[in-house]
Each structure stands twice: as C-alpha cells, then as structure tokens.
Amino acid sequence: MSSKPAFLTIQGLHKQFGSFTALDQVSLDIQAGELVCLLGPSGCGKTTLLRCIAGLQQADQGVIVMAGRDITHLPPQQRDYGILFQSYALFPNLTVAQNIGYGLSPRKNLASQVRQRVSEMLDLVGLSGSENKYPAQLSGGQQQRVALARALAPSPSLLLLDEPMSALDAQVRERLRIELRALQKQLSITTLMVTHDQEEAMVMADRIAVMDKGRLVQFDRPQALYRAPADPFVAGFIGEANWLPFTPLHDCSVLVERVRLDLGHEAPNSAGRLFIRPENIRVLDTNNPANNTNTFLADIVDGVFLGRHYKLTLRPEGMDGLTVQAIVNPEQGDRLLDPLAARRCRIQLPSEALHAHH
Ligand code: ATP
C-alpha cells in the first residue's frame, strides 16, 4: 500500500487556539479509494483536522497535499471535496432536487444535465422519486441521504464526513453505516470520516486514525488496532481490556501480585501493565487439569448474560483482589453460574494474548 503515492498527505499539521494545542504535529497518508476514520474522544482535535483539510480552518504549520497538489492555503471552493455534517444542513425552503442541484454550477451545466444528475444521485442514495419533496417531509435518515447526494453531486474526489450519523437514532444509524460504506466502495471515493464511535469506525473504516489530545496515536487497520494496540489509550478506547499491573521477574516471566506469568518472549525489565482482551482469557471447569502455563483458579464474582455469551467477573487466586473480565459461551455460563455450583473456575491467560505496556 505504502509504495503508491498517497492521495491525501498531511504533514506536520499543527493548530493552536491560544495556549491550547488542538493539533500536535499530525501526519497522515490516505490512499485513493480508502475510507479512513478519525476516531477519538471529544475534544481530541478530529474536527479541527477535518476542517483544516476542508479549508474551513487554517493550520498554523504543516502541509496538506491532495492528488499531488499543495492545497494548504487554497480556499475551500478550490479544494475539490464534498462534505457532510452531523446536522443535515439542507435548505428547508428548497426541494430535494434543488438542494442536490445546489452545488452544480448553472454556468457549467444545462438545466437538463442538472436534472439528470439529481435523478442519478437520488437513485444512488435510494430516494428516487423524492425530487419535489421538502426536507421537512423526510425522516432524519432520508434527509441525511439527501445531504450525501448533494455532497456527491459535483463528483468530488474527496468526501469529508463529520459525525454524519450521530444525530440519527440507533437503528437508522446502523443501516446507514452499511449503506454509506457500500456506496463509498461502489464509487471508490476517498473518504475521511470523523467519529467518536469506535463501533462505527470498526464497521466502516479501511483504516482508523486514533487521536488523543491533538496527537495521532495510532493509524492502522481495525484488526491491527484491536489486536496490537500501540498504547493503553488505544487499547482502552477500542474494545474492552483487562489491565494487570506487573513487576518484572526474569527472562520471560513477570509477577502479577503473587502470580508468575510467562509472556512467551523476553519480559520488559521495568514494571508496567499487562493487557488482555476478555475473549482471550480461557475459562475452564475446576476439574480440568492445571498443567498448562498461566493457569490458575479463580472465584466467579459476577456474571451477566448477554445473549450470545456471558461476561464473567473473576477474581484469580493469588492476585490479591484484582478482578478480570472473561467471556464464556451460554452453556458454560449457565453451568458456572448455577446457584448450586461452587462459583469457581480455572482460567488460563495464554502467553500470546498478553501484551506488556509501560
Ligand atoms: P468533538 O467530538 O467534541 O467535536 P473533536 O475531537 O472534534 O471533539 P475539535 O472540535 O477538533 O474536537 O476541538 C478540539 C479542541 O479545540 C477542543 O477542546 C475545542 O474546545 C478546541 N477548539 C476548537 N475550535 C476552537 C476555536 N475556534 N477556538 C478555540 N478553541 C477551539
């Protein structure tokens, strides 16, 4: 992927609001046709980054290159992108057709061409026949589709989406995510989407750029972020994580309270925290022989039934009150949580699922 020149290159972008640093030396390469999500908690700078790319905000330092052209100082209208915001931002007094045709210059397009393009766009977003309706006659999801059609009508080479689904209710949002992703792939349009919703980012993105406090913390495929988070912030932000404070022991081993854990590779030589996903903790019945590494008894403190699985809260022996969360299938959960059962289990923390962080 990195051998091709990127479609959009952001280099060393820095933005200060007074003494507050909103963007701290952000660099990012986006390939043509990719959908990249900017993900992070509120205030981390993702909207500021999008606005700098759109030319709605000027960065203090840094360069933005799009399709080989330095656009850092160009006005928004010369940058060749379509943009969609959280609120539909349609003109209430214009029809759907007029809204979609708004960005199509009458100087460059005949009225019949505009009509045809509007109808193509409505087809694309699944709203054929709605030309003469007014925004108020449409649901939130439909209005957002019209706004998308409007953004795409001039055939921009970049699509910028700023939390485009956050004003919609959960069901509509889930459907629209899938539709939007399918459409993006069909058009192969390079897309940058801001979201604070990790599930949305996981569902839609080719790659996710995780931001924290104005910095780009990690930029990778969703699977890679989930399996190998670069730091505790990413691990905690994407999916659920167990954290176990450790002290180094020797070679491949560390100590978590009084329990020795084998990491399967050279252990760090200073204290830190071990990270393991709940689904990677193996839960066994107590009668299972304990001849595997990193296997010990645990008390079952709590269990919640979540349909496809149970989430258990466990207190491993020798870890002095630390608890971990683990996932088990419904049958095993029923058995372990039976009121007559001993509420004990054996757990294994596989070496390959343990990641050490400082
Ligand atoms: P959210 O999801 O809440 O919009 P975000 O990650 O998109 O968060 P930004 O909108 O980029 O965050 O804002 C980053 C920080 O910069 C925030 O703390 C915000 O208050 C601050 N900020 C943004 N715009 C300005 C401005 N024009 N003047 C002063 N501070 C600003």
mmCIF file with all atom_site columns, C-alpha atoms in Angstrom, residues 39 198 202 208 210 218 221-244 273-283 309-312 314 323-328 347-357:
data_model
loop_
_atom_site.group_PDB
_atom_site.id
_atom_site.type_symbol
_atom_site.label_atom_id
_atom_site.label_alt_id
_atom_site.label_comp_id
_atom_site.label_asym_id
_atom_site.label_entity_id
_atom_site.label_seq_id
_atom_site.pdbx_PDB_ins_code
_atom_site.Cartn_x
_atom_site.Cartn_y
_atom_site.Cartn_z
_atom_site.occupancy
_atom_site.B_iso_or_equiv
_atom_site.pdbx_formal_charge
_atom_site.auth_seq_id
_atom_site.auth_comp_id
_atom_site.auth_asym_id
_atom_site.auth_atom_id
_atom_site.pdbx_PDB_model_num
ATOM 1  C CA . LEU A 1 39  ? -11.553 8.365   15.934 1.00 0.00 ? 39  LEU A CA 1
ATOM 2  C CA . GLN A 1 198 ? -15.487 3.028   17.934 1.00 0.00 ? 198 GLN A CA 1
ATOM 3  C CA . MET A 1 202 ? -14.694 -0.631  13.118 1.00 0.00 ? 202 MET A CA 1
ATOM 4  C CA . ILE A 1 208 ? -8.622  4.091   11.652 1.00 0.00 ? 208 ILE A CA 1
ATOM 5  C CA . VAL A 1 210 ? -6.900  7.182   16.615 1.00 0.00 ? 210 VAL A CA 1
ATOM 6  C CA . GLN A 1 218 ? -2.044  5.036   16.007 1.00 0.00 ? 218 GLN A CA 1
ATOM 7  C CA . ARG A 1 221 ? -6.461  -1.368  10.099 1.00 0.00 ? 221 ARG A CA 1
ATOM 8  C CA . PRO A 1 222 ? -9.225  -2.035  12.661 1.00 0.00 ? 222 PRO A CA 1
ATOM 9  C CA . GLN A 1 223 ? -7.995  -5.600  13.217 1.00 0.00 ? 223 GLN A CA 1
ATOM 10 C CA . ALA A 1 224 ? -4.461  -4.409  13.952 1.00 0.00 ? 224 ALA A CA 1
ATOM 11 C CA . LEU A 1 225 ? -5.638  -1.717  16.381 1.00 0.00 ? 225 LEU A CA 1
ATOM 12 C CA . TYR A 1 226 ? -7.720  -4.269  18.201 1.00 0.00 ? 226 TYR A CA 1
ATOM 13 C CA . ARG A 1 227 ? -5.082  -6.981  18.362 1.00 0.00 ? 227 ARG A CA 1
ATOM 14 C CA . ALA A 1 228 ? -1.991  -4.884  18.840 1.00 0.00 ? 228 ALA A CA 1
ATOM 15 C CA . PRO A 1 229 ? -2.911  -1.503  20.320 1.00 0.00 ? 229 PRO A CA 1
ATOM 16 C CA . ALA A 1 230 ? 0.121   0.762   20.459 1.00 0.00 ? 230 ALA A CA 1
ATOM 17 C CA . ASP A 1 231 ? -0.603  2.055   23.937 1.00 0.00 ? 231 ASP A CA 1
ATOM 18 C CA . PRO A 1 232 ? -3.078  1.803   26.822 1.00 0.00 ? 232 PRO A CA 1
ATOM 19 C CA . PHE A 1 233 ? -5.160  4.656   25.452 1.00 0.00 ? 233 PHE A CA 1
ATOM 20 C CA . VAL A 1 234 ? -5.865  2.821   22.175 1.00 0.00 ? 234 VAL A CA 1
ATOM 21 C CA . ALA A 1 235 ? -6.398  -0.473  23.986 1.00 0.00 ? 235 ALA A CA 1
ATOM 22 C CA . GLY A 1 236 ? -8.966  1.100   26.271 1.00 0.00 ? 236 GLY A CA 1
ATOM 23 C CA . PHE A 1 237 ? -10.661 3.094   23.559 1.00 0.00 ? 237 PHE A CA 1
ATOM 24 C CA . ILE A 1 238 ? -11.110 0.248   21.086 1.00 0.00 ? 238 ILE A CA 1
ATOM 25 C CA . GLY A 1 239 ? -12.864 -2.735  22.607 1.00 0.00 ? 239 GLY A CA 1
ATOM 26 C CA . GLU A 1 240 ? -12.646 -3.850  26.207 1.00 0.00 ? 240 GLU A CA 1
ATOM 27 C CA . ALA A 1 241 ? -9.451  -4.642  28.009 1.00 0.00 ? 241 ALA A CA 1
ATOM 28 C CA . ASN A 1 242 ? -8.203  -6.155  31.261 1.00 0.00 ? 242 ASN A CA 1
ATOM 29 C CA . TRP A 1 243 ? -5.192  -4.460  32.812 1.00 0.00 ? 243 TRP A CA 1
ATOM 30 C CA . LEU A 1 244 ? -2.918  -6.265  35.239 1.00 0.00 ? 244 LEU A CA 1
ATOM 31 C CA . ARG A 1 273 ? 0.687   -3.233  32.940 1.00 0.00 ? 273 ARG A CA 1
ATOM 32 C CA . LEU A 1 274 ? -0.333  -6.354  31.081 1.00 0.00 ? 274 LEU A CA 1
ATOM 33 C CA . PHE A 1 275 ? -3.219  -6.121  28.704 1.00 0.00 ? 275 PHE A CA 1
ATOM 34 C CA . ILE A 1 276 ? -5.515  -8.986  27.689 1.00 0.00 ? 276 ILE A CA 1
ATOM 35 C CA . ARG A 1 277 ? -8.908  -8.939  25.951 1.00 0.00 ? 277 ARG A CA 1
ATOM 36 C CA . PRO A 1 278 ? -11.785 -10.629 27.838 1.00 0.00 ? 278 PRO A CA 1
ATOM 37 C CA . GLU A 1 279 ? -12.406 -13.062 24.972 1.00 0.00 ? 279 GLU A CA 1
ATOM 38 C CA . ASN A 1 280 ? -8.787  -14.219 25.108 1.00 0.00 ? 280 ASN A CA 1
ATOM 39 C CA . ILE A 1 281 ? -8.989  -15.479 28.672 1.00 0.00 ? 281 ILE A CA 1
ATOM 40 C CA . ARG A 1 282 ? -9.735  -19.200 28.609 1.00 0.00 ? 282 ARG A CA 1
ATOM 41 C CA . VAL A 1 283 ? -12.215 -20.306 31.225 1.00 0.00 ? 283 VAL A CA 1
ATOM 42 C CA . HIS A 1 309 ? -22.375 -15.044 25.649 1.00 0.00 ? 309 HIS A CA 1
ATOM 43 C CA . TYR A 1 310 ? -21.891 -14.357 29.332 1.00 0.00 ? 310 TYR A CA 1
ATOM 44 C CA . LYS A 1 311 ? -19.467 -11.815 30.643 1.00 0.00 ? 311 LYS A CA 1
ATOM 45 C CA . LEU A 1 312 ? -17.912 -13.065 33.870 1.00 0.00 ? 312 LEU A CA 1
ATOM 46 C CA . LEU A 1 314 ? -13.424 -13.267 38.015 1.00 0.00 ? 314 LEU A CA 1
ATOM 47 C CA . THR A 1 323 ? -10.596 -8.823  39.003 1.00 0.00 ? 323 THR A CA 1
ATOM 48 C CA . VAL A 1 324 ? -10.659 -9.662  35.312 1.00 0.00 ? 324 VAL A CA 1
ATOM 49 C CA . GLN A 1 325 ? -13.466 -9.977  32.834 1.00 0.00 ? 325 GLN A CA 1
ATOM 50 C CA . ALA A 1 326 ? -13.839 -13.014 30.616 1.00 0.00 ? 326 ALA A CA 1
ATOM 51 C CA . ILE A 1 327 ? -16.319 -14.198 28.023 1.00 0.00 ? 327 ILE A CA 1
ATOM 52 C CA . VAL A 1 328 ? -17.868 -17.680 28.012 1.00 0.00 ? 328 VAL A CA 1
ATOM 53 C CA . ILE A 1 347 ? -8.561  -19.678 33.947 1.00 0.00 ? 347 ILE A CA 1
ATOM 54 C CA . GLN A 1 348 ? -5.715  -19.585 31.538 1.00 0.00 ? 348 GLN A CA 1
ATOM 55 C CA . LEU A 1 349 ? -4.057  -16.400 30.272 1.00 0.00 ? 349 LEU A CA 1
ATOM 56 C CA . PRO A 1 350 ? -2.390  -17.569 27.044 1.00 0.00 ? 350 PRO A CA 1
ATOM 57 C CA . SER A 1 351 ? 1.062   -16.034 26.611 1.00 0.00 ? 351 SER A CA 1
ATOM 58 C CA . GLU A 1 352 ? 0.341   -14.895 23.080 1.00 0.00 ? 352 GLU A CA 1
ATOM 59 C CA . ALA A 1 353 ? -2.678  -12.864 24.283 1.00 0.00 ? 353 ALA A CA 1
ATOM 60 C CA . LEU A 1 354 ? -0.734  -10.989 26.974 1.00 0.00 ? 354 LEU A CA 1
ATOM 61 C CA . HIS A 1 355 ? 0.750   -7.656  25.923 1.00 0.00 ? 355 HIS A CA 1
ATOM 62 C CA . ALA A 1 356 ? 3.029   -5.661  28.188 1.00 0.00 ? 356 ALA A CA 1
ATOM 63 C CA . HIS A 1 357 ? 2.822   -1.863  28.279 1.00 0.00 ? 357 HIS A CA 1
#
